[in-house]
C-alpha cells in the first residue's frame, strides 16, 4: 500500500528507482539568485505537450555554481549541470502531459546528460494541483498509475533519470514556477 499524503514534505507514495526527492535543495540566497536569472530570461513559446511559458538561457557559470550549491551534494550525485537552463512558469490551468525527457549534449562541456532536475521556485498549497507525478509508464496517467507525487514547495528538488515517465498536473489558482535542468550523474 502507498503511504498517505505527507503535507509537511509535500509528497505522496515512495520514489521509484531513479527518482530522488530533496525537501530543501538550496539555501535562500541561492534561490534568490536563481529567481533573478529567471526574471532576466525572455519568455519563449510553449511546446506541444504543455500549457506553460518557458524561458531559456545558456549560462555555463550559473550551471557550474548550481552544481556546487546543492545542500546535499553527496546524495544528489550530480557530476555536471548542463549549461542549457530553462524555467517553466505554469499559471492557472497550466500543465504538461505524461512524457519522458530526452538526453542533451551540453554545449559547454560536451557531456551527454542522463537525468533531469526540477527545482520548485514557488509553493503551491495543498488542493491547488500542480503536482509532478511519476508514473508506471507514459500511458498510465490516471491515479492507479501514480508511483510518487510531489507538490511544488519552494526550494524542493527532484532528480530523476530521463527515462522516468512523469506528468505535471493542472495548476489551480497559485502559479507553479520551476527551474528545469539536465545533468550527468556520478556513478553509484
PDB file of C-alpha atoms in Angstrom:
ATOM      1  CA  UNK A   1       0.000   0.000   0.000  1.00  0.00           C
ATOM      2  CA  UNK A   2       1.067   3.540  -0.774  1.00  0.00           C
ATOM      3  CA  UNK A   3       1.715   5.813   2.242  1.00  0.00           C
ATOM      4  CA  UNK A   4      -0.674   8.660   2.856  1.00  0.00           C
ATOM      5  CA  UNK A   5      -0.019  12.155   1.552  1.00  0.00           C
ATOM      6  CA  UNK A   6       2.586  13.871   3.739  1.00  0.00           C
ATOM      7  CA  UNK A   7       1.695  17.561   3.937  1.00  0.00           C
ATOM      8  CA  UNK A   8       4.916  18.512   5.706  1.00  0.00           C
ATOM      9  CA  UNK A   9       7.232  17.307   2.931  1.00  0.00           C
ATOM     10  CA  UNK A  10       4.626  17.578   0.157  1.00  0.00           C
ATOM     11  CA  UNK A  11       4.991  14.049  -1.192  1.00  0.00           C
ATOM     12  CA  UNK A  12       2.764  11.029  -1.691  1.00  0.00           C
ATOM     13  CA  UNK A  13       3.999   7.493  -2.238  1.00  0.00           C
ATOM     14  CA  UNK A  14       7.571   6.318  -2.403  1.00  0.00           C
ATOM     15  CA  UNK A  15      10.080   7.451  -5.032  1.00  0.00           C
ATOM     16  CA  UNK A  16      10.518   4.724  -7.644  1.00  0.00           C
ATOM     17  CA  UNK A  17      14.016   3.653  -8.730  1.00  0.00           C
ATOM     18  CA  UNK A  18      15.839   6.527 -10.421  1.00  0.00           C
ATOM     19  CA  UNK A  19      13.842   9.263  -8.608  1.00  0.00           C
ATOM     20  CA  UNK A  20      15.338  11.211  -5.674  1.00  0.00           C
ATOM     21  CA  UNK A  21      13.475  13.873  -3.673  1.00  0.00           C
ATOM     22  CA  UNK A  22      15.144  16.651  -1.663  1.00  0.00           C
ATOM     23  CA  UNK A  23      12.847  18.793   0.511  1.00  0.00           C
ATOM     24  CA  UNK A  24      15.434  21.585   0.505  1.00  0.00           C
ATOM     25  CA  UNK A  25      17.999  21.743  -2.316  1.00  0.00           C
ATOM     26  CA  UNK A  26      19.468  25.255  -1.993  1.00  0.00           C
ATOM     27  CA  UNK A  27      19.703  27.998   0.602  1.00  0.00           C
ATOM     28  CA  UNK A  28      17.531  31.140   0.328  1.00  0.00           C
ATOM     29  CA  UNK A  29      20.308  33.372  -1.037  1.00  0.00           C
ATOM     30  CA  UNK A  30      20.973  30.957  -3.900  1.00  0.00           C
ATOM     31  CA  UNK A  31      17.244  30.626  -4.646  1.00  0.00           C
ATOM     32  CA  UNK A  32      17.088  34.435  -4.935  1.00  0.00           C
ATOM     33  CA  UNK A  33      19.949  34.303  -7.448  1.00  0.00           C
ATOM     34  CA  UNK A  34      18.017  31.714  -9.467  1.00  0.00           C
ATOM     35  CA  UNK A  35      14.899  33.941  -9.290  1.00  0.00           C
ATOM     36  CA  UNK A  36      16.907  36.866 -10.703  1.00  0.00           C
ATOM     37  CA  UNK A  37      18.213  34.725 -13.589  1.00  0.00           C
ATOM     38  CA  UNK A  38      14.637  33.689 -14.386  1.00  0.00           C
ATOM     39  CA  UNK A  39      13.380  37.274 -14.364  1.00  0.00           C
ATOM     40  CA  UNK A  40      16.131  38.293 -16.801  1.00  0.00           C
ATOM     41  CA  UNK A  41      15.366  35.469 -19.262  1.00  0.00           C
ATOM     42  CA  UNK A  42      12.983  36.162 -22.168  1.00  0.00           C
ATOM     43  CA  UNK A  43       9.732  34.187 -22.434  1.00  0.00           C
ATOM     44  CA  UNK A  44       9.637  31.596 -25.222  1.00  0.00           C
ATOM     45  CA  UNK A  45       6.716  29.753 -26.775  1.00  0.00           C
ATOM     46  CA  UNK A  46       5.482  26.602 -25.054  1.00  0.00           C
ATOM     47  CA  UNK A  47       5.983  23.210 -26.634  1.00  0.00           C
ATOM     48  CA  UNK A  48       3.224  20.978 -27.994  1.00  0.00           C
ATOM     49  CA  UNK A  49       2.676  18.952 -24.820  1.00  0.00           C
ATOM     50  CA  UNK A  50       2.305  21.727 -22.239  1.00  0.00           C
ATOM     51  CA  UNK A  51       0.315  24.789 -21.274  1.00  0.00           C
ATOM     52  CA  UNK A  52       3.061  26.952 -19.759  1.00  0.00           C
ATOM     53  CA  UNK A  53       5.594  29.660 -20.528  1.00  0.00           C
ATOM     54  CA  UNK A  54       9.221  28.670 -20.861  1.00  0.00           C
ATOM     55  CA  UNK A  55      12.370  30.744 -20.534  1.00  0.00           C
ATOM     56  CA  UNK A  56      15.740  29.533 -21.835  1.00  0.00           C
ATOM     57  CA  UNK A  57      19.248  30.657 -21.009  1.00  0.00           C
ATOM     58  CA  UNK A  58      22.681  29.211 -21.732  1.00  0.00           C
ATOM     59  CA  UNK A  59      24.921  30.037 -18.787  1.00  0.00           C
ATOM     60  CA  UNK A  60      27.937  27.830 -18.063  1.00  0.00           C
ATOM     61  CA  UNK A  61      28.885  29.841 -14.946  1.00  0.00           C
ATOM     62  CA  UNK A  62      25.404  29.529 -13.398  1.00  0.00           C
ATOM     63  CA  UNK A  63      25.351  25.801 -14.249  1.00  0.00           C
ATOM     64  CA  UNK A  64      28.695  25.336 -12.513  1.00  0.00           C
ATOM     65  CA  UNK A  65      27.527  27.358  -9.500  1.00  0.00           C
ATOM     66  CA  UNK A  66      24.336  25.271  -9.273  1.00  0.00           C
ATOM     67  CA  UNK A  67      26.390  22.061  -9.226  1.00  0.00           C
ATOM     68  CA  UNK A  68      28.363  23.421  -6.239  1.00  0.00           C
ATOM     69  CA  UNK A  69      25.348  24.815  -4.344  1.00  0.00           C
ATOM     70  CA  UNK A  70      23.369  21.631  -3.635  1.00  0.00           C
ATOM     71  CA  UNK A  71      22.625  21.341   0.089  1.00  0.00           C
ATOM     72  CA  UNK A  72      23.240  17.551  -0.038  1.00  0.00           C
ATOM     73  CA  UNK A  73      25.859  17.125  -2.784  1.00  0.00           C
ATOM     74  CA  UNK A  74      26.804  13.541  -1.853  1.00  0.00           C
ATOM     75  CA  UNK A  75      23.175  12.430  -2.109  1.00  0.00           C
ATOM     76  CA  UNK A  76      22.471  14.467  -5.265  1.00  0.00           C
ATOM     77  CA  UNK A  77      25.447  12.800  -7.037  1.00  0.00           C
ATOM     78  CA  UNK A  78      25.489  15.431  -9.793  1.00  0.00           C
ATOM     79  CA  UNK A  79      28.684  15.446 -11.822  1.00  0.00           C
ATOM     80  CA  UNK A  80      27.798  18.067 -14.486  1.00  0.00           C
ATOM     81  CA  UNK A  81      24.910  20.531 -14.796  1.00  0.00           C
ATOM     82  CA  UNK A  82      24.211  21.293 -18.470  1.00  0.00           C
ATOM     83  CA  UNK A  83      24.593  24.979 -19.369  1.00  0.00           C
ATOM     84  CA  UNK A  84      21.219  24.936 -21.204  1.00  0.00           C
ATOM     85  CA  UNK A  85      18.953  26.060 -18.381  1.00  0.00           C
ATOM     86  CA  UNK A  86      15.207  26.579 -18.559  1.00  0.00           C
ATOM     87  CA  UNK A  87      12.480  27.914 -16.370  1.00  0.00           C
ATOM     88  CA  UNK A  88       8.865  26.801 -16.708  1.00  0.00           C
ATOM     89  CA  UNK A  89       6.019  29.028 -15.485  1.00  0.00           C
ATOM     90  CA  UNK A  90       2.617  27.356 -15.110  1.00  0.00           C
ATOM     91  CA  UNK A  91      -0.241  29.798 -14.489  1.00  0.00           C
ATOM     92  CA  UNK A  92      -3.797  28.752 -13.583  1.00  0.00           C
ATOM     93  CA  UNK A  93      -4.744  25.852 -15.837  1.00  0.00           C
ATOM     94  CA  UNK A  94      -1.107  25.110 -16.770  1.00  0.00           C
ATOM     95  CA  UNK A  95       0.050  21.501 -17.125  1.00  0.00           C
ATOM     96  CA  UNK A  96       2.351  19.132 -19.023  1.00  0.00           C
ATOM     97  CA  UNK A  97       1.174  15.795 -20.430  1.00  0.00           C
ATOM     98  CA  UNK A  98       2.744  12.432 -19.467  1.00  0.00           C
ATOM     99  CA  UNK A  99       6.196  12.105 -21.026  1.00  0.00           C
ATOM    100  CA  UNK A 100       9.828  11.107 -20.567  1.00  0.00           C
ATOM    101  CA  UNK A 101      12.725  13.517 -21.016  1.00  0.00           C
ATOM    102  CA  UNK A 102      15.456  13.186 -23.597  1.00  0.00           C
ATOM    103  CA  UNK A 103      19.204  13.347 -23.167  1.00  0.00           C
ATOM    104  CA  UNK A 104      21.011  16.539 -24.155  1.00  0.00           C
ATOM    105  CA  UNK A 105      24.599  17.213 -25.092  1.00  0.00           C
ATOM    106  CA  UNK A 106      25.875  20.156 -23.042  1.00  0.00           C
ATOM    107  CA  UNK A 107      27.234  22.886 -25.309  1.00  0.00           C
ATOM    108  CA  UNK A 108      29.786  23.994 -22.703  1.00  0.00           C
ATOM    109  CA  UNK A 109      31.159  20.580 -21.692  1.00  0.00           C
ATOM    110  CA  UNK A 110      30.219  18.136 -24.469  1.00  0.00           C
ATOM    111  CA  UNK A 111      28.803  15.791 -21.803  1.00  0.00           C
ATOM    112  CA  UNK A 112      25.608  13.839 -22.576  1.00  0.00           C
ATOM    113  CA  UNK A 113      23.054  14.126 -19.762  1.00  0.00           C
ATOM    114  CA  UNK A 114      21.269  11.186 -18.141  1.00  0.00           C
ATOM    115  CA  UNK A 115      18.957  12.827 -15.606  1.00  0.00           C
ATOM    116  CA  UNK A 116      16.545  15.714 -15.182  1.00  0.00           C
ATOM    117  CA  UNK A 117      16.242  18.104 -12.249  1.00  0.00           C
ATOM    118  CA  UNK A 118      13.214  20.110 -11.139  1.00  0.00           C
ATOM    119  CA  UNK A 119      13.751  22.823  -8.528  1.00  0.00           C
ATOM    120  CA  UNK A 120      10.485  24.385  -7.377  1.00  0.00           C
ATOM    121  CA  UNK A 121      10.644  28.167  -7.107  1.00  0.00           C
ATOM    122  CA  UNK A 122       7.100  28.622  -5.764  1.00  0.00           C
ATOM    123  CA  UNK A 123       4.920  26.792  -3.273  1.00  0.00           C
ATOM    124  CA  UNK A 124       1.522  25.552  -4.413  1.00  0.00           C
ATOM    125  CA  UNK A 125      -0.802  24.986  -1.425  1.00  0.00           C
ATOM    126  CA  UNK A 126      -2.442  21.576  -0.894  1.00  0.00           C
ATOM    127  CA  UNK A 127      -5.522  21.123  -3.048  1.00  0.00           C
ATOM    128  CA  UNK A 128      -4.343  23.582  -5.736  1.00  0.00           C
ATOM    129  CA  UNK A 129      -2.842  20.991  -8.109  1.00  0.00           C
ATOM    130  CA  UNK A 130       0.478  21.368  -9.870  1.00  0.00           C
ATOM    131  CA  UNK A 131       1.925  18.102  -8.587  1.00  0.00           C
ATOM    132  CA  UNK A 132       4.689  16.409 -10.532  1.00  0.00           C
ATOM    133  CA  UNK A 133       3.748  12.749 -10.550  1.00  0.00           C
ATOM    134  CA  UNK A 134       5.975   9.836 -11.503  1.00  0.00           C
ATOM    135  CA  UNK A 135       4.134   7.117 -13.386  1.00  0.00           C
ATOM    136  CA  UNK A 136       4.325   3.408 -14.160  1.00  0.00           C
ATOM    137  CA  UNK A 137       4.655   4.474 -17.834  1.00  0.00           C
ATOM    138  CA  UNK A 138       3.569   7.355 -20.117  1.00  0.00           C
ATOM    139  CA  UNK A 139       0.218   5.668 -20.771  1.00  0.00           C
ATOM    140  CA  UNK A 140      -0.699   5.341 -17.081  1.00  0.00           C
ATOM    141  CA  UNK A 141      -1.544   8.928 -16.146  1.00  0.00           C
ATOM    142  CA  UNK A 142      -4.596   8.009 -14.075  1.00  0.00           C
ATOM    143  CA  UNK A 143      -4.482   7.695 -10.290  1.00  0.00           C
ATOM    144  CA  UNK A 144      -3.686   3.952 -10.370  1.00  0.00           C
ATOM    145  CA  UNK A 145      -0.546   4.600 -12.436  1.00  0.00           C
ATOM    146  CA  UNK A 146       0.988   7.125  -9.994  1.00  0.00           C
ATOM    147  CA  UNK A 147       4.026   5.832  -8.093  1.00  0.00           C
ATOM    148  CA  UNK A 148       5.168   9.065  -6.436  1.00  0.00           C
ATOM    149  CA  UNK A 149       3.772  12.587  -6.298  1.00  0.00           C
ATOM    150  CA  UNK A 150       5.497  15.849  -5.340  1.00  0.00           C
ATOM    151  CA  UNK A 151       3.601  19.058  -4.583  1.00  0.00           C
ATOM    152  CA  UNK A 152       5.646  22.147  -5.533  1.00  0.00           C
ATOM    153  CA  UNK A 153       7.306  23.614  -2.446  1.00  0.00           C
ATOM    154  CA  UNK A 154       9.833  26.441  -2.822  1.00  0.00           C
ATOM    155  CA  UNK A 155      13.363  25.093  -2.637  1.00  0.00           C
ATOM    156  CA  UNK A 156      12.419  21.410  -3.028  1.00  0.00           C
ATOM    157  CA  UNK A 157      14.120  19.426  -5.786  1.00  0.00           C
ATOM    158  CA  UNK A 158      13.569  16.165  -7.644  1.00  0.00           C
ATOM    159  CA  UNK A 159      16.352  14.465  -9.623  1.00  0.00           C
ATOM    160  CA  UNK A 160      15.280  11.622 -11.893  1.00  0.00           C
ATOM    161  CA  UNK A 161      16.555   9.505 -14.751  1.00  0.00           C
ATOM    162  CA  UNK A 162      15.486  10.899 -18.132  1.00  0.00           C
ATOM    163  CA  UNK A 163      13.564   7.652 -18.811  1.00  0.00           C
ATOM    164  CA  UNK A 164      11.232   8.061 -15.785  1.00  0.00           C
ATOM    165  CA  UNK A 165       7.673   8.721 -17.002  1.00  0.00           C
ATOM    166  CA  UNK A 166       6.107  11.764 -15.336  1.00  0.00           C
ATOM    167  CA  UNK A 167       3.316  14.319 -15.663  1.00  0.00           C
ATOM    168  CA  UNK A 168       2.757  17.895 -14.432  1.00  0.00           C
ATOM    169  CA  UNK A 169      -0.806  18.114 -13.096  1.00  0.00           C
ATOM    170  CA  UNK A 170      -3.053  21.069 -13.851  1.00  0.00           C
ATOM    171  CA  UNK A 171      -2.360  24.111 -11.667  1.00  0.00           C
ATOM    172  CA  UNK A 172      -5.161  25.827  -9.739  1.00  0.00           C
ATOM    173  CA  UNK A 173      -5.019  29.477  -8.642  1.00  0.00           C
ATOM    174  CA  UNK A 174      -1.393  29.524  -7.488  1.00  0.00           C
ATOM    175  CA  UNK A 175       1.406  29.613 -10.091  1.00  0.00           C
ATOM    176  CA  UNK A 176       3.910  26.785 -10.295  1.00  0.00           C
ATOM    177  CA  UNK A 177       7.354  28.043 -11.305  1.00  0.00           C
ATOM    178  CA  UNK A 178      10.339  25.771 -11.596  1.00  0.00           C
ATOM    179  CA  UNK A 179      13.943  25.580 -12.694  1.00  0.00           C
ATOM    180  CA  UNK A 180      14.454  22.671 -15.117  1.00  0.00           C
ATOM    181  CA  UNK A 181      17.965  21.292 -15.561  1.00  0.00           C
ATOM    182  CA  UNK A 182      19.631  18.419 -17.370  1.00  0.00           C
ATOM    183  CA  UNK A 183      22.532  16.770 -15.559  1.00  0.00           C
ATOM    184  CA  UNK A 184      25.055  13.962 -15.746  1.00  0.00           C
ATOM    185  CA  UNK A 185      25.048  11.987 -12.511  1.00  0.00           C
ATOM    186  CA  UNK A 186      28.082  10.446 -10.858  1.00  0.00           C
ATOM    187  CA  UNK A 187      28.308   6.661 -10.915  1.00  0.00           C
ATOM    188  CA  UNK A 188      26.882   4.978  -7.823  1.00  0.00           C
TER     189      UNK A 188
END
